[in-house]
mmCIF file of C-alpha atoms and ligand atoms in Angstrom:
data_model
loop_
_atom_site.group_PDB
_atom_site.id
_atom_site.type_symbol
_atom_site.label_atom_id
_atom_site.label_comp_id
_atom_site.label_asym_id
_atom_site.label_seq_id
_atom_site.Cartn_x
_atom_site.Cartn_y
_atom_site.Cartn_z
ATOM 1 C CA MET M 1 -0.586 -14.624 -4.367
ATOM 2 C CA HIS M 2 0.460 -12.466 -1.425
ATOM 3 C CA GLU M 3 -1.859 -9.643 -2.483
ATOM 4 C CA LEU M 4 -4.743 -11.605 -0.954
ATOM 5 C CA GLY M 5 -3.153 -11.572 2.498
ATOM 6 C CA LEU M 6 -2.482 -7.884 2.126
ATOM 7 C CA CYS M 7 -6.070 -7.195 1.056
ATOM 8 C CA THR M 8 -7.454 -9.265 3.929
ATOM 9 C CA SER M 9 -5.525 -7.018 6.347
ATOM 10 C CA ILE M 10 -6.827 -3.932 4.573
ATOM 11 C CA VAL M 11 -10.432 -5.164 4.693
ATOM 12 C CA ASP M 12 -10.009 -5.929 8.423
ATOM 13 C CA ALA M 13 -8.874 -2.331 8.937
ATOM 14 C CA ILE M 14 -11.806 -1.032 6.885
ATOM 15 C CA GLU M 15 -14.294 -3.055 8.933
ATOM 16 C CA ARG M 16 -12.850 -1.776 12.203
ATOM 17 C CA ARG M 17 -13.211 1.820 11.026
ATOM 18 C CA ALA M 18 -16.411 1.623 8.989
ATOM 19 C CA GLY M 19 -18.549 -0.401 11.380
ATOM 20 C CA THR M 20 -21.790 -1.099 9.529
ATOM 21 C CA ARG M 21 -21.517 1.734 6.993
ATOM 22 C CA ALA M 22 -21.275 0.639 3.363
ATOM 23 C CA VAL M 23 -17.990 1.630 1.788
ATOM 24 C CA ALA M 24 -17.811 3.179 -1.701
ATOM 25 C CA ARG M 25 -14.103 3.822 -2.057
ATOM 26 C CA VAL M 26 -10.887 3.429 -0.111
ATOM 27 C CA LYS M 27 -7.427 4.844 -0.647
ATOM 28 C CA VAL M 28 -4.529 2.673 0.344
ATOM 29 C CA ARG M 29 -0.835 3.483 0.491
ATOM 30 C CA VAL M 30 1.388 0.489 0.028
ATOM 31 C CA GLY M 31 5.169 0.547 0.141
ATOM 32 C CA ARG M 32 7.123 -0.418 -2.947
ATOM 33 C CA PHE M 33 8.708 -3.105 -0.777
ATOM 34 C CA TYR M 34 5.518 -5.203 -0.991
ATOM 35 C CA HIS M 35 5.843 -5.555 -4.779
ATOM 36 C CA VAL M 36 2.092 -5.285 -5.229
ATOM 37 C CA HIS M 37 0.746 -5.726 -8.724
ATOM 38 C CA ALA M 38 -2.213 -3.446 -9.379
ATOM 39 C CA GLU M 39 -4.207 -6.055 -11.270
ATOM 40 C CA ALA M 40 -3.679 -8.794 -8.689
ATOM 41 C CA PHE M 41 -4.469 -6.257 -5.996
ATOM 42 C CA ASP M 42 -7.820 -5.380 -7.578
ATOM 43 C CA GLN M 43 -8.801 -9.028 -7.890
ATOM 44 C CA SER M 44 -7.663 -9.842 -4.356
ATOM 45 C CA PHE M 45 -9.452 -6.852 -2.915
ATOM 46 C CA GLU M 46 -12.673 -7.959 -4.557
ATOM 47 C CA VAL M 47 -12.279 -11.426 -3.037
ATOM 48 C CA ALA M 48 -11.287 -10.130 0.408
ATOM 49 C CA ALA M 49 -14.103 -7.555 0.449
ATOM 50 C CA SER M 50 -16.778 -10.024 -0.612
ATOM 51 C CA GLY M 51 -19.442 -10.349 2.087
ATOM 52 C CA THR M 52 -18.118 -7.345 4.050
ATOM 53 C CA VAL M 53 -19.085 -3.657 4.191
ATOM 54 C CA ALA M 54 -16.415 -3.104 1.541
ATOM 55 C CA GLU M 55 -18.041 -5.398 -0.989
ATOM 56 C CA GLY M 56 -18.076 -3.728 -4.398
ATOM 57 C CA ALA M 57 -15.969 -0.814 -3.149
ATOM 58 C CA GLU M 58 -13.277 0.668 -5.321
ATOM 59 C CA ALA M 59 -9.761 0.462 -3.924
ATOM 60 C CA VAL M 60 -7.384 3.159 -5.074
ATOM 61 C CA LEU M 61 -3.817 2.037 -4.695
ATOM 62 C CA PHE M 62 -0.906 4.387 -4.194
ATOM 63 C CA ILE M 63 2.522 2.826 -4.305
ATOM 64 C CA VAL M 64 4.903 4.549 -1.908
ATOM 65 C CA PRO M 65 8.477 4.644 -3.196
ATOM 66 C CA LEU M 66 11.424 3.486 -1.204
ATOM 67 C CA GLU M 67 13.714 6.224 -0.043
ATOM 68 C CA ALA M 68 17.422 5.684 0.377
ATOM 69 C CA ALA M 69 18.912 8.042 2.959
ATOM 70 C CA CYS M 70 22.689 8.313 2.812
ATOM 71 C CA ALA M 71 24.649 8.834 6.018
ATOM 72 C CA ALA M 72 27.788 9.822 4.111
ATOM 73 C CA CYS M 73 26.497 12.681 1.896
ATOM 74 C CA GLY M 74 23.040 13.281 3.391
ATOM 75 C CA ALA M 75 21.235 12.736 0.084
ATOM 76 C CA THR M 76 17.820 11.081 -0.015
ATOM 77 C CA SER M 77 16.962 9.330 -3.258
ATOM 78 C CA GLU M 78 13.817 7.556 -4.399
ATOM 79 C CA VAL M 79 14.652 4.028 -5.466
ATOM 80 C CA ASP M 80 12.592 1.218 -6.947
ATOM 81 C CA GLU M 81 14.192 -1.565 -5.020
ATOM 82 C CA VAL M 82 16.690 -2.217 -2.292
ATOM 83 C CA VAL M 83 20.002 -0.674 -3.318
ATOM 84 C CA PRO M 84 23.340 -1.447 -1.708
ATOM 85 C CA ALA M 85 24.874 1.991 -2.283
ATOM 86 C CA CYS M 86 23.863 5.656 -2.349
ATOM 87 C CA PRO M 87 22.800 6.662 -5.891
ATOM 88 C CA ALA M 88 24.261 10.144 -5.278
ATOM 89 C CA CYS M 89 27.754 9.418 -3.976
ATOM 90 C CA GLY M 90 28.165 5.643 -4.078
ATOM 91 C CA ALA M 91 28.729 5.227 -0.328
ATOM 92 C CA PHE M 92 27.457 1.978 1.194
ATOM 93 C CA ASP M 93 26.078 3.692 4.272
ATOM 94 C CA VAL M 94 22.422 3.972 3.242
ATOM 95 C CA ALA M 95 19.220 3.430 5.208
ATOM 96 C CA LEU M 96 15.996 2.557 3.395
ATOM 97 C CA ASN M 97 12.742 4.163 4.511
ATOM 98 C CA GLY M 98 9.102 4.266 3.555
ATOM 99 C CA GLY M 99 8.912 1.255 1.312
ATOM 100 C CA ASP M 100 7.323 -1.004 3.894
ATOM 101 C CA GLU M 101 4.317 1.037 4.871
ATOM 102 C CA LEU M 102 0.761 -0.189 4.565
ATOM 103 C CA VAL M 103 -1.723 2.561 5.363
ATOM 104 C CA LEU M 104 -5.463 2.820 4.952
ATOM 105 C CA GLU M 105 -5.484 6.482 4.028
ATOM 106 C CA SER M 106 -9.177 7.263 3.601
ATOM 107 C CA ILE M 107 -12.609 5.728 3.339
ATOM 108 C CA GLU M 108 -15.558 7.149 1.408
ATOM 109 C CA TYR M 109 -18.984 5.865 2.345
ATOM 110 C CA ARG M 110 -21.999 5.251 0.217
ATOM 111 C CA ALA M 111 -24.657 7.944 0.536
HETATM 112 ZN ZN1 ZN D 201 25.528 9.499 -0.547
#
């Protein structure tokens, strides 16, 4: 279950930023490329956060789509997975962006 590794990295990032403050909620942006399953993510986050400042915190997951940028026609298209050709014109000269990001977007602390 690769979600656990992902969540461990996220919790590490939370701890670095939060210090000793108790965390209520975090927002995380994860690229489509990681193929994260929301349910597995929730469970893994709970495990990874256990015993840390993020224990019991809610993790809000935002899946960032992949973007295919075509060098031939200049179109950018949102795609669900790695595509070999531009969805707009069919050219094979596409670059994929955005799908591999992993960003801790925000942290809300307990009052
Ligand atoms: Zn194109």
